Short mmCIF file of C-alpha atoms in Angstrom, two decimals:
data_model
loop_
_atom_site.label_atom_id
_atom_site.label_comp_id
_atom_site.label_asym_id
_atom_site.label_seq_id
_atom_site.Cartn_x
_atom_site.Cartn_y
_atom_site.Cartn_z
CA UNK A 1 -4.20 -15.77 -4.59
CA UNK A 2 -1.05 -14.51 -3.71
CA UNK A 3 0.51 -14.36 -0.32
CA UNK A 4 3.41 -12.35 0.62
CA UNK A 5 5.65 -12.89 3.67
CA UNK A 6 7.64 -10.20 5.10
CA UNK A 7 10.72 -10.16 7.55
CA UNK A 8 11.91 -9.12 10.00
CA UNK A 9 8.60 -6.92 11.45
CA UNK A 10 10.75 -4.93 13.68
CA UNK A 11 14.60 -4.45 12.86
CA UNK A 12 16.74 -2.05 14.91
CA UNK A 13 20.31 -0.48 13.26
CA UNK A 14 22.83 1.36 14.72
CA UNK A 15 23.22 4.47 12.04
CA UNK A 16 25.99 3.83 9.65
CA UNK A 17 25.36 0.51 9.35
CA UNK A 18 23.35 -1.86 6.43
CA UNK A 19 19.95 -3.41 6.76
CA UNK A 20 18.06 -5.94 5.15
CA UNK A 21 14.46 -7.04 4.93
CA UNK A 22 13.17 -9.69 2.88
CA UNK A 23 9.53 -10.98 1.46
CA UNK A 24 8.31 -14.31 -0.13
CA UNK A 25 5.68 -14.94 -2.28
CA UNK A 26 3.61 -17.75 -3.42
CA UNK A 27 2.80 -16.76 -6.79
CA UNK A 28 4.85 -17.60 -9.67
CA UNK A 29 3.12 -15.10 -12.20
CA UNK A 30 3.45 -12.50 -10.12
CA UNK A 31 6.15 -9.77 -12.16
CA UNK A 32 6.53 -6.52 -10.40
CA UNK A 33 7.61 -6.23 -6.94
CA UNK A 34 8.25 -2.36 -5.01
CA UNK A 35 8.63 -1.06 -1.92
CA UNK A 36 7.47 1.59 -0.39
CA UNK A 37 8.07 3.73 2.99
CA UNK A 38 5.65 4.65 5.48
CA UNK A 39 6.76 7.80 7.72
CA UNK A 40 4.23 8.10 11.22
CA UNK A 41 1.14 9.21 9.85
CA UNK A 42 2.04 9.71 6.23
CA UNK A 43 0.90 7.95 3.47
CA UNK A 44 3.22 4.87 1.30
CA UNK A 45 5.73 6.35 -0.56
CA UNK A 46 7.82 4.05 -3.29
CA UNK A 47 11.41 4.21 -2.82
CA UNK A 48 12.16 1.32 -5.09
CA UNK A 49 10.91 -1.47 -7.48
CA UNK A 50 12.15 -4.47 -9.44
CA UNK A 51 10.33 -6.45 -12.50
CA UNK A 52 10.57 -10.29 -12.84
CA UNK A 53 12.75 -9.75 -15.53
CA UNK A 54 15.60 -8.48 -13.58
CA UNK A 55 17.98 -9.39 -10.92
CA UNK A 56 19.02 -6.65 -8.81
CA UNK A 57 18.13 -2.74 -9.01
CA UNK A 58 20.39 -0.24 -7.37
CA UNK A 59 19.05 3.23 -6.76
CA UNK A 60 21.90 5.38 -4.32
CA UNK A 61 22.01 3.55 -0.76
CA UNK A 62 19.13 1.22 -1.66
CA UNK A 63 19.02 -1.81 -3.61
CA UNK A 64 16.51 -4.64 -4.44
CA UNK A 65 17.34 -8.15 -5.37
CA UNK A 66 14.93 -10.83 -6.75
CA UNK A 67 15.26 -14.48 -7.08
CA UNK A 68 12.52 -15.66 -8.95
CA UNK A 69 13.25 -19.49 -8.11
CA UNK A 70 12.84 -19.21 -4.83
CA UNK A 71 10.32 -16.46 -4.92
CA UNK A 72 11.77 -13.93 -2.72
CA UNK A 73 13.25 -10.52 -2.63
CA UNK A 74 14.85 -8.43 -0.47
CA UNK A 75 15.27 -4.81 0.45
CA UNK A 76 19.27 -3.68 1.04
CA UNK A 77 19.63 -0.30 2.83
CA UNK A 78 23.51 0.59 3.53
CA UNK A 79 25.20 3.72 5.32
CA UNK A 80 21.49 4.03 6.98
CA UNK A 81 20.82 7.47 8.36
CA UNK A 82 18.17 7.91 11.29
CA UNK A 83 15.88 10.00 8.71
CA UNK A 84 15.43 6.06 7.36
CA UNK A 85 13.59 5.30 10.49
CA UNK A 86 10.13 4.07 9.18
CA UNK A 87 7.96 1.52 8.41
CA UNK A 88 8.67 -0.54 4.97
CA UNK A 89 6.50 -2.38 3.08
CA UNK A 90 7.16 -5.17 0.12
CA UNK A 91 4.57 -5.90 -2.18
CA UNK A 92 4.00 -8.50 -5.11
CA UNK A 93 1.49 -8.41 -7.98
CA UNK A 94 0.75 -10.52 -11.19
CA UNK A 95 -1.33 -8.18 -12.89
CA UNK A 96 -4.48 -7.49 -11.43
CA UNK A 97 -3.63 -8.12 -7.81
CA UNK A 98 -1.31 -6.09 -5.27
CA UNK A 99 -0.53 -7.51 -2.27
CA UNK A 100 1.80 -6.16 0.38
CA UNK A 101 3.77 -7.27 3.01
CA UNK A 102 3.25 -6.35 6.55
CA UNK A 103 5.55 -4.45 7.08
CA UNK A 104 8.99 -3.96 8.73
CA UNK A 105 9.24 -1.17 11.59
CA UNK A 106 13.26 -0.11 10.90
CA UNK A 107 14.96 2.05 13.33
CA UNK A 108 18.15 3.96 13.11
CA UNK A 109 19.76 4.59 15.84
CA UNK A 110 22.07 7.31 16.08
CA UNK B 1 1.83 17.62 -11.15
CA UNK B 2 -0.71 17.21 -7.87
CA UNK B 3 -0.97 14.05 -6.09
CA UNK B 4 -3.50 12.14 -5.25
CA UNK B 5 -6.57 14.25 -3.27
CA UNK B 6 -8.78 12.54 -0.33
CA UNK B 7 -11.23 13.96 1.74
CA UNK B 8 -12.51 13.83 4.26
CA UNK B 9 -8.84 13.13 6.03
CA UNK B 10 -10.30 12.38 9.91
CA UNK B 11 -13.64 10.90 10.87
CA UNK B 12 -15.35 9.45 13.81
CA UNK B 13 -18.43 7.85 13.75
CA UNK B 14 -20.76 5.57 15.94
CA UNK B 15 -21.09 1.69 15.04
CA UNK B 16 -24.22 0.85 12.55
CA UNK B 17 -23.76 4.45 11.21
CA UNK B 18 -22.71 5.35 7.00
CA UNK B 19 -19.44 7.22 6.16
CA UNK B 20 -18.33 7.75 2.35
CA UNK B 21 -15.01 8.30 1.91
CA UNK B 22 -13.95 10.77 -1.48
CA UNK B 23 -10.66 10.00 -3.91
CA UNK B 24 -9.44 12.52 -6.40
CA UNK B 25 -6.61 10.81 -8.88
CA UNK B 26 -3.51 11.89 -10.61
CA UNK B 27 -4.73 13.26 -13.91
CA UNK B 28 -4.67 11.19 -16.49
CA UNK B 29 -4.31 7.67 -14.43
CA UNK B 30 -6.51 5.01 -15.57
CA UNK B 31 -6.24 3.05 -12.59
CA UNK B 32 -7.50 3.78 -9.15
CA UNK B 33 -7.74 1.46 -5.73
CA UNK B 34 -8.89 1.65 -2.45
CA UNK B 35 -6.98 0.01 0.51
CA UNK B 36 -7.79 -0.84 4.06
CA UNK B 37 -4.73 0.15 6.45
CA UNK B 38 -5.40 -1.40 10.02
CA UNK B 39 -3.55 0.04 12.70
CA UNK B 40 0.66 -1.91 12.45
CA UNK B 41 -0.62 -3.90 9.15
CA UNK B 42 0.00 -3.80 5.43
CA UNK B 43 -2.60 -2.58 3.22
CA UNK B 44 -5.16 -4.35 2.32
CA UNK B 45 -6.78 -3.92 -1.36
CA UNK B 46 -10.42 -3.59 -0.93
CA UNK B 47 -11.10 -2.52 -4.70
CA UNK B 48 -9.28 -1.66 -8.17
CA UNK B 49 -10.65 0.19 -10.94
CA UNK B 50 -9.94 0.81 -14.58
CA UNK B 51 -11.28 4.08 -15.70
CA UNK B 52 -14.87 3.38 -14.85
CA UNK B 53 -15.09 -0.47 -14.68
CA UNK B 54 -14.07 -3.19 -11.19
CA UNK B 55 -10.92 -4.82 -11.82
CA UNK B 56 -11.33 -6.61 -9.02
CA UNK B 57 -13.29 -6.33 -5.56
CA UNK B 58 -12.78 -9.99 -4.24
CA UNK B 59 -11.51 -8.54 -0.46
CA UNK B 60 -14.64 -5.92 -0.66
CA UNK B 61 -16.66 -6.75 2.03
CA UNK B 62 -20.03 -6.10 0.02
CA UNK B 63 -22.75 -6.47 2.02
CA UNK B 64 -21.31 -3.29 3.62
CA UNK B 65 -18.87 -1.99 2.01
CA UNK B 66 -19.50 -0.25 -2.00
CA UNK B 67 -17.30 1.77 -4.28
CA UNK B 68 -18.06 3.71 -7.30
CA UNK B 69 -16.08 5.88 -10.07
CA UNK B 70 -19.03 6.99 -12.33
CA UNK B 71 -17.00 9.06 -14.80
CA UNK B 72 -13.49 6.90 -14.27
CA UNK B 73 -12.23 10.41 -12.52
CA UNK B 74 -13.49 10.69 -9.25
CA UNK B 75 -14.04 7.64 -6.92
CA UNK B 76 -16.28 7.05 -3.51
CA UNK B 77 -16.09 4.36 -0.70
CA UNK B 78 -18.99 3.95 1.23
CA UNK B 79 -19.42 2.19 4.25
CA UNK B 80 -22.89 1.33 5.29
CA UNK B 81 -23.76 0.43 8.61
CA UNK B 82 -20.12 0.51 9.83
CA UNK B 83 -18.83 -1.86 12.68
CA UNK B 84 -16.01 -1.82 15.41
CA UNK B 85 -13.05 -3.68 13.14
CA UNK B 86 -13.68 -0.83 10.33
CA UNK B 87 -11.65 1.55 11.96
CA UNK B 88 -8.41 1.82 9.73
CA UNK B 89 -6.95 4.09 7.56
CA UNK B 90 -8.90 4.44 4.22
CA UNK B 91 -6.13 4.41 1.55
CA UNK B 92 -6.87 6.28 -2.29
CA UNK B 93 -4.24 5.41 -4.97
CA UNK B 94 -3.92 5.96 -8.49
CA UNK B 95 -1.63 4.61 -11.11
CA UNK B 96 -0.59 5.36 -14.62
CA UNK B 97 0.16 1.65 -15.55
CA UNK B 98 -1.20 -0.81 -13.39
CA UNK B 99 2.23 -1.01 -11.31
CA UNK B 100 3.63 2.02 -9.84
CA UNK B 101 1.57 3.60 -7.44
CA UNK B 102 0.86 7.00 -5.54
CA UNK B 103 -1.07 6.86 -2.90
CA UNK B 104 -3.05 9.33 -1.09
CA UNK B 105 -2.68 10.68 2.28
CA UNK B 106 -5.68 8.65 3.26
CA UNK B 107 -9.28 9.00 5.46
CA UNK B 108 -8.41 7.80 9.00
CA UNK B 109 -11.76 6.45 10.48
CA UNK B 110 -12.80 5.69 14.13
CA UNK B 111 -15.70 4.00 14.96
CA UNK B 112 -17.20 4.05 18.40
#
């Protein structure tokens, strides 16, 4: 099965400034990769997503980039604002399969 | 449109005891799975169905743990008895396509 990697688990900012968190995964088939945001208590929202059939995604202050030869991707926040304080969560899947990451715990600090 | 319903959203019961946890999908989404969220971890996929038929349940931990969607609308997790490590955050999500999907705001369980 697939196994997805995720890093950094905690990763502290100071506001303004970019951050990145990346993920690995094992299997090759795999073609969709998203992300989602977990606020305290709330459930996984998806902020982003990226098909194997595509490099990069840009969507406002957040981008995704995917390298499909060496299996990873990462998550690019930039100008981060405290409000992106959260948890963040990669995830692969091949078709039948989803399997996340787990999880990076961002901070912004004002 | 509404989101993704689950009920109930706390509950607290005592090892060896049954809890069944309720999912209501987005209209119209064919595709419907159940995670496991333990406390500062990912989720886990427990089960995935397709309308009415299990895509796959390999990470269901069946000799406790059962899920059904009779009519491909509505879904229930059961678990039955329940131990300790079960206490997590039950997770309901729905998707149109098989990739994007909208989750629920989930069934947090404690057991004592």
């Amino acid at each position: 099965g697939e196994n997805v990697e995720q890093h950094p688990s905690t990763l502290s900012v100071q506001e303004g400034d970019s951050a990145v968190i990346k993920c690995t995964y094992s299997d090759s088939a795999s073609n969709y990769f998203p992300w989602y945001k977990q606020e305290l208590g709330k459930r996984p929202q998806l902020i982003i997503d990226i098909r194997s059939n595509v490099g990069e995604k840009k969507d406002q202050r957040i981008a995704v980039t995917l390298n499909k030869t060496a299996k990873h991707f990462s998550l690019h926040i930039t100008e981060t604002q405290p409000e992106d304080s959260a948890v963040y969560f990669c995830a692969a899947t091949g078709g039948n399969q989803f399997y996340f990451g787990t999880g990076t715990s961002l901070t912004v600090i004002p | 449109e509404a989101g993704v319903a689950q009920s109930p959203r706390y509950k607290i019961i005592e090892k060896r005891q049954s809890v069944a946890f309720w999912c209501n999908p987005i209209s119209g989404h064919a595709t419907l799975y159940w995670y496991q969220q333990i406390l500062g971890q990912g989720p886990k996929l427990l089960i995935q169905f397709q309308n009415n038929g299990v895509v796959d349940d390999s990470q269901l931990p069946k000799d406790r743990f059962s899920a059904e969607r009779l009519k491909g609308v509505d879904s229930t997790l059961k678990i039955q008895p329940a131990k300790l490590e079960d206490s997590a955050v039950y997770l309901c999500a729905s998707s149109p396509d098989g990739n994007e999907q909208f989750f629920g705001p989930g069934t947090r369980l404690t057991v004592l």
